[in-house]
Short mmCIF file of C-alpha atoms in Angstrom, two decimals:
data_model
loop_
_atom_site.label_atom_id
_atom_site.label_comp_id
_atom_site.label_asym_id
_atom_site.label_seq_id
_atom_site.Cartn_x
_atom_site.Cartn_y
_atom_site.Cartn_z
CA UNK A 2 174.03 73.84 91.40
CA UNK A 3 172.56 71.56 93.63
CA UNK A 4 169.02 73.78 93.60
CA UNK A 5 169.40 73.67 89.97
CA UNK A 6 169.23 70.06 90.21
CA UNK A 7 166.88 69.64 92.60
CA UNK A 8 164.02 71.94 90.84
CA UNK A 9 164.30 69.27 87.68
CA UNK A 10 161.81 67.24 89.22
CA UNK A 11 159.05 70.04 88.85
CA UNK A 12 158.48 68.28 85.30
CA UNK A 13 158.86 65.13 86.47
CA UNK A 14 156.28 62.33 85.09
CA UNK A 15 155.52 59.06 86.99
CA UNK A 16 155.57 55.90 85.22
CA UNK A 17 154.40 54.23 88.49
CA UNK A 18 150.72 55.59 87.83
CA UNK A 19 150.19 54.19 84.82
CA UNK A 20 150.86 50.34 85.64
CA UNK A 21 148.01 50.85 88.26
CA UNK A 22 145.24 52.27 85.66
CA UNK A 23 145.35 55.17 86.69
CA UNK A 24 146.16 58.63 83.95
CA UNK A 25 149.38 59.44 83.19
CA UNK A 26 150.47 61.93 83.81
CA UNK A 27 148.56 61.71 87.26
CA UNK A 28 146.10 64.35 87.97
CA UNK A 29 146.43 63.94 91.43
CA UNK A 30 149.31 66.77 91.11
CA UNK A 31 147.22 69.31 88.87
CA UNK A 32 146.70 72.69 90.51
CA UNK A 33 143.90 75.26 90.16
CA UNK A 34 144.20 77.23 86.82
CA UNK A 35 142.86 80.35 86.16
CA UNK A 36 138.66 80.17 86.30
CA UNK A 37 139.28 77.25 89.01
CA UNK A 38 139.85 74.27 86.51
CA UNK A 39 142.36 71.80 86.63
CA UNK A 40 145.60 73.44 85.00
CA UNK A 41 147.30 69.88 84.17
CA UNK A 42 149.04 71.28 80.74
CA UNK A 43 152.27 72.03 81.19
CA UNK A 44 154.25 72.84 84.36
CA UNK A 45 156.40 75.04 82.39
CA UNK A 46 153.65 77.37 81.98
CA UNK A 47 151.93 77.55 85.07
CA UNK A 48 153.27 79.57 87.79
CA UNK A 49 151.10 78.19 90.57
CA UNK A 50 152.89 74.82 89.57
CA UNK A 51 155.84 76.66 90.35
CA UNK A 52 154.69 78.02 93.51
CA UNK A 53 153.12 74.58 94.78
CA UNK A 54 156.53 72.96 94.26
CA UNK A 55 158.85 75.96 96.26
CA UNK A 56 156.16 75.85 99.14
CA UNK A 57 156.16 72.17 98.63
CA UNK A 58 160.10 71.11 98.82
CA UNK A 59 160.84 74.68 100.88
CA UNK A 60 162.50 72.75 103.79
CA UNK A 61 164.34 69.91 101.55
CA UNK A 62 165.80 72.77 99.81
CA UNK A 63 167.02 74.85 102.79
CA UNK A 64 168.26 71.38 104.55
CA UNK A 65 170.20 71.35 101.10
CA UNK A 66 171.83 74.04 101.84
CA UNK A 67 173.03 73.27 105.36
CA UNK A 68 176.38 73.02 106.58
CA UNK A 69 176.79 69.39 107.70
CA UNK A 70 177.40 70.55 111.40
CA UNK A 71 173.49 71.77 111.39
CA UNK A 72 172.67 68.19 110.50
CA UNK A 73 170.79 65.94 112.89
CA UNK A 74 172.47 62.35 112.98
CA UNK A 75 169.39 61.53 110.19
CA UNK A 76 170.74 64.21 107.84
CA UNK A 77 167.85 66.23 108.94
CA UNK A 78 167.81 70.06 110.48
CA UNK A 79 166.78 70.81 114.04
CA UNK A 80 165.22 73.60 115.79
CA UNK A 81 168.31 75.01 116.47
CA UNK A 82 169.58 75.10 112.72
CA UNK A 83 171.11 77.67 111.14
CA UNK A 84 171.49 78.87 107.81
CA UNK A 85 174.31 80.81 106.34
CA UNK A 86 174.00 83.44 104.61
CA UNK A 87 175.75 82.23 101.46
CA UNK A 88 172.44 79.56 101.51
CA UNK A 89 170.40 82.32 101.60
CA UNK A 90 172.57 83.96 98.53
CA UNK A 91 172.48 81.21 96.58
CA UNK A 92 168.38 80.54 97.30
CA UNK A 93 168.16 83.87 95.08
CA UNK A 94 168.61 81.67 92.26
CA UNK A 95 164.68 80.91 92.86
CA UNK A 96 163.32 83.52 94.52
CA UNK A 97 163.34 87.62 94.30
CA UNK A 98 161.06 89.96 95.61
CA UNK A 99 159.61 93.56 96.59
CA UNK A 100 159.22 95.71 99.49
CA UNK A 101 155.80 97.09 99.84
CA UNK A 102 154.98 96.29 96.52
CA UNK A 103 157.17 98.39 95.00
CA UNK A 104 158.25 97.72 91.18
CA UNK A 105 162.02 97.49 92.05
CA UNK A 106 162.76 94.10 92.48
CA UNK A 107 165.52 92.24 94.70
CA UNK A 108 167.04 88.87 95.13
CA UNK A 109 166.33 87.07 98.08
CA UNK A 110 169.43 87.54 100.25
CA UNK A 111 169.10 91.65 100.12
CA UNK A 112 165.45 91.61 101.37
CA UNK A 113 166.84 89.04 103.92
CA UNK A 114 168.63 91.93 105.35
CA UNK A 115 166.40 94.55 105.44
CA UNK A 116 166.45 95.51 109.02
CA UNK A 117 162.57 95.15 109.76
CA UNK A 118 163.03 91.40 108.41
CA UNK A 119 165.38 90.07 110.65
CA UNK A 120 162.86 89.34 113.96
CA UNK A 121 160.52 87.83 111.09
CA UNK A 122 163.68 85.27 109.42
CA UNK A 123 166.22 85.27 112.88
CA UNK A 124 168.49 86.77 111.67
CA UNK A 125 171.84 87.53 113.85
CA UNK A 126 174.15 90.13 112.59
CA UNK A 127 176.93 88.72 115.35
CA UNK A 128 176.74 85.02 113.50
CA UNK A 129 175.92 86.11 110.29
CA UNK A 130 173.36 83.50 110.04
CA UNK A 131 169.55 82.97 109.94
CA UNK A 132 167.50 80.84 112.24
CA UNK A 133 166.32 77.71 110.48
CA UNK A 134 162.54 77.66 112.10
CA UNK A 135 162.58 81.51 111.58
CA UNK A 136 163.24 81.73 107.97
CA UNK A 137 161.34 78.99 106.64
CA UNK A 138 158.36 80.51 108.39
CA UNK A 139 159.15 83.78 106.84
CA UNK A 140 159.32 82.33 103.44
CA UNK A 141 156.15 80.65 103.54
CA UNK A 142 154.50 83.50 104.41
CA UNK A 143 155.77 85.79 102.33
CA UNK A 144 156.07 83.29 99.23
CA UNK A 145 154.10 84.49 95.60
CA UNK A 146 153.53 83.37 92.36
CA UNK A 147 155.21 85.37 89.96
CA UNK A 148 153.37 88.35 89.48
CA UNK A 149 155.60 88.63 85.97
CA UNK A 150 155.18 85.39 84.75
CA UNK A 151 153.23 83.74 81.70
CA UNK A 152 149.46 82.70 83.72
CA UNK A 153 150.05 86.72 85.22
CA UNK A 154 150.68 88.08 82.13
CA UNK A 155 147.78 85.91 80.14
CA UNK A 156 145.57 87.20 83.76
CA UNK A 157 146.57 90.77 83.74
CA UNK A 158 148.90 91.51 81.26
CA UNK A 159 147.22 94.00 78.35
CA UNK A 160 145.33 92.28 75.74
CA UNK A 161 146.51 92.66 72.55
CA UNK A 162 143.95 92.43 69.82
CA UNK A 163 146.27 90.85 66.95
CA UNK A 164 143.67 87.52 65.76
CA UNK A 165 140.83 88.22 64.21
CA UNK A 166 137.92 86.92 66.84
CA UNK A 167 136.28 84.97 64.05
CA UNK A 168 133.05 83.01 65.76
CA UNK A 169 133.74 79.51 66.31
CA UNK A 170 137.10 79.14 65.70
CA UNK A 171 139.15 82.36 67.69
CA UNK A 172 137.78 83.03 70.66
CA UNK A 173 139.89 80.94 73.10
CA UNK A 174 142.92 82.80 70.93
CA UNK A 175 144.56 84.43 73.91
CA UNK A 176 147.21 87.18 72.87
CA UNK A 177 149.15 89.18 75.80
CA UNK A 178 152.07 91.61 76.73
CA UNK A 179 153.57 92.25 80.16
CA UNK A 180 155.05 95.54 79.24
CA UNK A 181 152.91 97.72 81.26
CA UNK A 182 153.21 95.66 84.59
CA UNK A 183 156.67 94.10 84.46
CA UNK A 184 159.62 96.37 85.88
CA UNK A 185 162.08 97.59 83.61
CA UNK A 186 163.34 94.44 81.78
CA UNK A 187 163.08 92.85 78.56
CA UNK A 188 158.98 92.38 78.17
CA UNK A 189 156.96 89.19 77.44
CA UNK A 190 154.51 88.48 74.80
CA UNK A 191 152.50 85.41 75.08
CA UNK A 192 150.09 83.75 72.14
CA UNK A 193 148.25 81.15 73.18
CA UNK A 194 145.28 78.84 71.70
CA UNK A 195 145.81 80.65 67.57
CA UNK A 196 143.30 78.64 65.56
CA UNK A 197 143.40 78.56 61.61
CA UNK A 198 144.60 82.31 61.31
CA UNK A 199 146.93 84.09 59.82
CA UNK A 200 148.87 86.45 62.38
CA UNK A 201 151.23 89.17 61.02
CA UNK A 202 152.51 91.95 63.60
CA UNK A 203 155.75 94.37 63.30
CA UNK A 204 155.15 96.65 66.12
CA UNK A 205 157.39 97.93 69.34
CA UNK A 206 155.51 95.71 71.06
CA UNK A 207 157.54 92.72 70.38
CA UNK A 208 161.18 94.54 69.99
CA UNK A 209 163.12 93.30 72.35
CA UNK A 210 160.37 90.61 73.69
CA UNK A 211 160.69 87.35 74.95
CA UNK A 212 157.67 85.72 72.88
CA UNK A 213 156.08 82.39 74.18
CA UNK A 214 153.91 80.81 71.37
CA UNK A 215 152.00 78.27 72.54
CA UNK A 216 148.93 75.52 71.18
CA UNK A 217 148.98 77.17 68.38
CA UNK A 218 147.16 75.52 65.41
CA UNK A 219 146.78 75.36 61.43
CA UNK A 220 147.74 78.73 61.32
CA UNK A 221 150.45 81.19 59.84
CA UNK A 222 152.34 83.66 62.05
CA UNK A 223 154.26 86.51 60.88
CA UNK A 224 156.33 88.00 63.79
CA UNK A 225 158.73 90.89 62.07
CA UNK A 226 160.77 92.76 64.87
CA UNK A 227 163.75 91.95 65.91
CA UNK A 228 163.10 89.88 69.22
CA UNK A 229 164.80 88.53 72.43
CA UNK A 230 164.02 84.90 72.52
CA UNK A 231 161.19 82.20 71.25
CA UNK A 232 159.56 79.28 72.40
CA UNK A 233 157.01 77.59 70.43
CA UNK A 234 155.36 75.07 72.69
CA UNK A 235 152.87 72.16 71.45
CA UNK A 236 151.86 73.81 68.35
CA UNK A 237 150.54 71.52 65.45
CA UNK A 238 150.23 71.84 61.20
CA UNK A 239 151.63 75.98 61.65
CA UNK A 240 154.15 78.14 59.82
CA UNK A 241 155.91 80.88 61.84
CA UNK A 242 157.96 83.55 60.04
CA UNK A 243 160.04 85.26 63.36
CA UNK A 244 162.37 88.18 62.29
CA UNK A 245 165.97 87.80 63.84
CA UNK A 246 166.11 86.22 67.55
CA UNK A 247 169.07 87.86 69.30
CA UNK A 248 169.43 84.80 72.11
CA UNK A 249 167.54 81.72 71.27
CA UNK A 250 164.66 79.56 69.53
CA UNK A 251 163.12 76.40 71.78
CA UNK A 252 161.03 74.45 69.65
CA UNK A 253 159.06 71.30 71.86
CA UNK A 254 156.52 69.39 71.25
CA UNK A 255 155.64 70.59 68.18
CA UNK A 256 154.41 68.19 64.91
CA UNK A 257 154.26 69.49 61.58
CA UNK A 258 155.57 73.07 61.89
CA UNK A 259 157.82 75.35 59.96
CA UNK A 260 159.70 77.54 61.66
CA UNK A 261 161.51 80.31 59.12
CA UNK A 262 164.19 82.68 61.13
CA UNK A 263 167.53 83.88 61.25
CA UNK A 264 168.90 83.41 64.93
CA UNK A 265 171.77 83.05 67.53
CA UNK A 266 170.76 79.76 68.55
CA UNK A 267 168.52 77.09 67.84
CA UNK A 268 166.96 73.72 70.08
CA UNK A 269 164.26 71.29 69.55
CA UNK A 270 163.21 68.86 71.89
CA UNK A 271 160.15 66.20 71.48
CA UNK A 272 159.42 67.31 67.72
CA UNK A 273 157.71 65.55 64.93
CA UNK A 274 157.88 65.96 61.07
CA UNK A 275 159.01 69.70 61.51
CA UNK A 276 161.21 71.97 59.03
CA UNK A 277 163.27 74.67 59.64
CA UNK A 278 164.66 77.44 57.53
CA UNK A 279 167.12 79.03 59.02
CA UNK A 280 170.52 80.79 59.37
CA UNK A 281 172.17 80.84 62.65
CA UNK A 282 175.84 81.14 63.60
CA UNK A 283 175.60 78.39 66.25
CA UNK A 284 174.91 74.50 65.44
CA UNK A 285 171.49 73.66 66.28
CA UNK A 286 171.09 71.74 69.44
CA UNK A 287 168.95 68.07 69.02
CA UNK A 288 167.90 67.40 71.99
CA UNK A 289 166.15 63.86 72.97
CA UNK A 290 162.77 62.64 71.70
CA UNK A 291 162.84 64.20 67.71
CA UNK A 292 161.68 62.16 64.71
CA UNK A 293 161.73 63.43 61.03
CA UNK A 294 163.32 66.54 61.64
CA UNK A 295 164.55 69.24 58.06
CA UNK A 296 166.63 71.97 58.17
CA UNK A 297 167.17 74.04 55.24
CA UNK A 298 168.68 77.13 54.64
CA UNK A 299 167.15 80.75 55.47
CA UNK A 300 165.29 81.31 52.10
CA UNK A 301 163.16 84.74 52.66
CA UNK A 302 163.19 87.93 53.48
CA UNK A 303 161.27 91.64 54.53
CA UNK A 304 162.33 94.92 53.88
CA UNK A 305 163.62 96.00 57.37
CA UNK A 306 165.65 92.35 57.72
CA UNK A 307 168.83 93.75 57.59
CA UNK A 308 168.36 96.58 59.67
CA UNK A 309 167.01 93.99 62.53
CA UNK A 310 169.58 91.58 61.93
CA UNK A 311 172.06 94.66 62.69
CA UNK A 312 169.88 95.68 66.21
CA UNK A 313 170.37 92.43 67.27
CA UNK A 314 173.90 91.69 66.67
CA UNK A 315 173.79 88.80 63.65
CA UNK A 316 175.47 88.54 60.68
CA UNK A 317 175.08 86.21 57.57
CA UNK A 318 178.37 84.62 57.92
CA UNK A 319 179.23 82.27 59.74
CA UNK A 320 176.16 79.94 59.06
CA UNK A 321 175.69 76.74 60.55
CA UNK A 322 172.08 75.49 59.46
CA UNK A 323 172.83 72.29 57.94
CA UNK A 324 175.77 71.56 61.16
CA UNK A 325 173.04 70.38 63.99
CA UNK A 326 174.25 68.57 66.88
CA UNK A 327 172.67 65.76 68.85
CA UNK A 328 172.59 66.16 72.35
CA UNK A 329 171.73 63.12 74.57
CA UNK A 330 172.35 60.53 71.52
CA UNK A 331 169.57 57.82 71.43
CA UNK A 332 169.73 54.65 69.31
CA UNK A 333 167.78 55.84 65.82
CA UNK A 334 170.17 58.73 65.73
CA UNK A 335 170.71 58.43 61.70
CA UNK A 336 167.04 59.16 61.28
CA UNK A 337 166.45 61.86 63.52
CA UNK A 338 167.28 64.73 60.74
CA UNK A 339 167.73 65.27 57.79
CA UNK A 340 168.67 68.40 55.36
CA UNK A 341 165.81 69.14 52.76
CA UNK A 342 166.70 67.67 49.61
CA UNK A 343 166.89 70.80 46.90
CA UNK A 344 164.43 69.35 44.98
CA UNK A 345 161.88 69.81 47.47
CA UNK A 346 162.98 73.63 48.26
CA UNK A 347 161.21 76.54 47.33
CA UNK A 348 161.60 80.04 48.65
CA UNK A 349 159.37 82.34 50.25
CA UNK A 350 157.54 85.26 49.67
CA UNK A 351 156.11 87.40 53.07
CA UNK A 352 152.99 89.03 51.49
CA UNK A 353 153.32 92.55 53.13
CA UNK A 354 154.79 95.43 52.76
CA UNK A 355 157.02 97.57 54.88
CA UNK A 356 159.37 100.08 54.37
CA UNK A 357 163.16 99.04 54.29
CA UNK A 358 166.11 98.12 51.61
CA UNK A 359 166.02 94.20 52.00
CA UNK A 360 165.61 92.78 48.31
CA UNK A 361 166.40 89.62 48.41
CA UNK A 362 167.58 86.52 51.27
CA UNK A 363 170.79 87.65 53.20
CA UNK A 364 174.03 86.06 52.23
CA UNK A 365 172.05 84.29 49.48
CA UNK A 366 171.36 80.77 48.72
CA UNK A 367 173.95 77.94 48.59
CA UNK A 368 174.50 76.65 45.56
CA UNK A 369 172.60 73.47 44.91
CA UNK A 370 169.63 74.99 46.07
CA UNK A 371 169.98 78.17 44.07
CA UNK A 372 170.26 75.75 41.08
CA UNK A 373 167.18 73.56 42.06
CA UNK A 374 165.34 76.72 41.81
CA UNK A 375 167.15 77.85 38.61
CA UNK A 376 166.10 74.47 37.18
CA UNK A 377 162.42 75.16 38.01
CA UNK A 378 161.72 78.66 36.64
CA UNK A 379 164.25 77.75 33.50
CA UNK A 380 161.07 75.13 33.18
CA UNK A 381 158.43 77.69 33.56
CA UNK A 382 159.80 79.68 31.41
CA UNK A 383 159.56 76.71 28.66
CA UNK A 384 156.27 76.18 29.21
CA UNK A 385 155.28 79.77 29.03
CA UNK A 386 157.01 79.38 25.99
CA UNK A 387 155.29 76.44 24.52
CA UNK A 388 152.15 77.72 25.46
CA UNK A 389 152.44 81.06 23.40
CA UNK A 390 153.38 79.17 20.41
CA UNK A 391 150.72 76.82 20.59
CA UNK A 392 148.67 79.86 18.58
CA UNK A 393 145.34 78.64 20.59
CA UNK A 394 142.46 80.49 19.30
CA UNK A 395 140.44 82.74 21.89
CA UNK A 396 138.15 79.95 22.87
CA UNK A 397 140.80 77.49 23.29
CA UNK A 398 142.79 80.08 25.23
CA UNK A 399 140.16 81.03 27.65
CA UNK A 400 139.03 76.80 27.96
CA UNK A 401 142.83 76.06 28.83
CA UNK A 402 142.96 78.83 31.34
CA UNK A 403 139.92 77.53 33.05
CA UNK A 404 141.46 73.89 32.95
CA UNK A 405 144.78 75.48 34.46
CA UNK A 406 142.87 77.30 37.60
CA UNK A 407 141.17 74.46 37.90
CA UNK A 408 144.10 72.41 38.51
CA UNK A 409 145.47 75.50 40.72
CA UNK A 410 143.01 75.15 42.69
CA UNK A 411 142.69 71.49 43.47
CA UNK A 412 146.49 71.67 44.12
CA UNK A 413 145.30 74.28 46.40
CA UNK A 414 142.87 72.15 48.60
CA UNK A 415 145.56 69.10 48.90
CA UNK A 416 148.42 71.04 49.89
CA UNK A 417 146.18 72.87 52.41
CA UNK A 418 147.93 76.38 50.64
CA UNK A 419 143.99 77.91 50.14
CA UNK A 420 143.40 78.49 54.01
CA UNK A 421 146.97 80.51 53.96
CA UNK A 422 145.91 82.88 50.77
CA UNK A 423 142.12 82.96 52.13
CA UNK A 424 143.28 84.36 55.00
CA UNK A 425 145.40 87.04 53.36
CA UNK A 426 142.40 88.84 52.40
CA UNK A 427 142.43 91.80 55.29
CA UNK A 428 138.34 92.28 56.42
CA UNK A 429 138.39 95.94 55.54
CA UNK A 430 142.16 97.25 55.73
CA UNK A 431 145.75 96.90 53.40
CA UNK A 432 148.62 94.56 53.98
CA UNK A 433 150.52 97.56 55.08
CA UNK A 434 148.25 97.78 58.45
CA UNK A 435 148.20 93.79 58.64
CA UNK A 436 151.57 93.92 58.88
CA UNK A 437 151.31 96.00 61.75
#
């Protein structure tokens, strides 16, 4: 627990540079990213951050972990320390690892014992303990970045070709999966940099995958598997359609996002002006730093829905999307969220098609927003209505159409809906291949 606590302070920001003119965050912290450029994004996502840090703190953390008898007077450890080897048990919370590069991995405390180790870490079998000095050095030396992790997989994970590399506006779109490199565990697919496209994969690929979606912008995302977990990460003006999330959804730092999906849990943090559809059987977690959030109930659906909601364990019932709790309560709590107002709701169509027996939204709407939408096509209807009675000759038939796409399509431009049904259009192939 107290590693736990201690490794917060990798995202810890500095107010102290900022009162001296200096840029906050500092950059005086940034490490190398991939092509040799300052990485200063987010910590979260770089894995030499993470390294930096471990190598970094190494010795605050093992002194940590002392028993106070191995203590200098100063609270410090001496050259005669030694470390137990429930420390080095409970250092496996950070840190795992291979022999001789092998793809089976191990937590720290069994490669601590592997008997060509223990002149490198002093280790005594008599004691049952490790030599301060000894294993420190052995750590440092040894110590990686995790050759699993995101800036790995985005480095050397396979490609995946899913955006279309339009000139101009795709080609920093970086889309990749760890499957082929990462041991036998749940894989990780990683989008990253999605600009003005729409995105729409079913495929093996992401059954079962943790999915990191990240700087994603104006774009539309279609992800229909069933999948392991989500996080979309300081994506702007984007709609993503997930199929059912068997462990969780992180939403941060996102503004003006929709996020449609049935899943077991739910958290934002650091949101603005988002909406989400969705039907979960947990409340949704609030956490700090959220303005103008919607939640609304689960209002699509795909063919193979059901049959993913059943892989993954979730059922329609019970449902606790309009239940969200605030965690860390801050003093504009009433405005934080709010639940969409029916009159605003309208459902939504996924414009491919797959095999599979879903018809219509699981466990259906609730009432006031199945009226709402009752209300609206009972008024289409009446206008359908009123316009076949009108008896409009054919030129006055073919001059009102032309005013009514018209109007379609200026409603089009202001809503922003044109990019999404643009980008529809496959190049040269069906929906049923978009789709994946």
């Amino acid at each position: 627990f107290l590693l736990f606590l201690y490794i917060q302070q990798l995202s810890r920001v500095s107010l102290r540079t900022s009162l001296v003119g200096e840029e906050w965050p500092s950059p005086r912290a940034r490490s190398p990213g991939l092509a040799g450029k300052a990485a200063g994004h987010n910590k979260n996502w770089n894995d030499q951050d993470h390294h930096a840090f471990l190598l970094t703190h190494l010795s605050d953390m093992l002194e940590l972990l002392l028993e106070p008898e191995q203590l200098s007077a100063s609270s410090h450890a001496t050259h005669s320390s030694l470390v137990s080897y429930e420390a080095v048990r409970a250092l496996s919370f950070l840190i795992e690892g291979t022999v001789n590069n092998s793809r089976t991995v191990h937590p720290l405390h069994e490669l601590a014992l592997w008997q060509p180790c223990h002149g490198k870490n002093g280790y005594s079998k008599i004691s049952n303990t490790f030599s301060f000095p000894k294993l420190e050095s052995w750590l440092r030396s040894c110590l990686t970045t995790n050759p699993f992790g995101m800036t790995a997989c985005l480095k050397s994970g396979k490609k995946l070709a899913w955006a279309q590399q339009v000139e101009g506006t795709t080609r920093r779109a970086k889309i990749a999966c760890n499957t082929r490199v990462v041991p036998e565990v749940f894989p990780m697919v990683i989008m990253s940099q999605v600009y003005k496209q729409t995105l729409a994969k079913s495929s093996d690929t992401l059954v079962g995958a943790h999915v990191r979606i990240h700087r994603c912008n104006e774009s539309f995302i279609y992800l229909l598997s069933p999948l392991r977990s989500v996080t979309i990460e300081k994506c702007r003006n984007s709609t993503f359609v997930l199929g059912p999330v068997q462990v969780s959804v992180h939403v941060h730092s996102c503004d003006n996002v929709k996020v449609i999906v049935v899943c077991h849990c739910l958290s934002l943090s650091s949101t603005t002006g988002c909406t989400f559809y969705i039907l979960t059987p947990t409340q949704p977690l609030i956490l700090p730093g959220n303005q103008a959030v919607s939640f609304a109930p689960f209002h699509t659906h795909y063919p193979m829905l059901e049959d993913h909601m059943a892989q993954v364990g979730l059922a329609t019932l019970p449902n606790y999307w309009d239940s969200p709790m605030l965690v860390c309560k801050e003093s504009s709590d009433a405005s934080v969220f709010r639940l969409l107002p029916p009159s605003d709701f309208y459902t939504f169509v996924i414009p491919f098609e797959m095999e599979g027996d879903t018809t219509e939204t699981p466990g259906g709407l609730p009432h006031v927003y199945q009226k709402a939408l009752s209300q609206r096509e009972q008024k289409v209807q009446i206008w359908q209505k009123m316009v076949k009675e009108a008896c409009l000759s054919k030129d006055q038939r073919k001059q009102f159409q032309m005013l009514v796409e018209s109007k379609f399509y200026e409603w089009l431009i202001q809503t922003g809906n044109r990019q999404q049904l643009d980008s529809l259009v496959p190049p040269a192939v069906g929906s049923k291949q978009a789709a994946g």
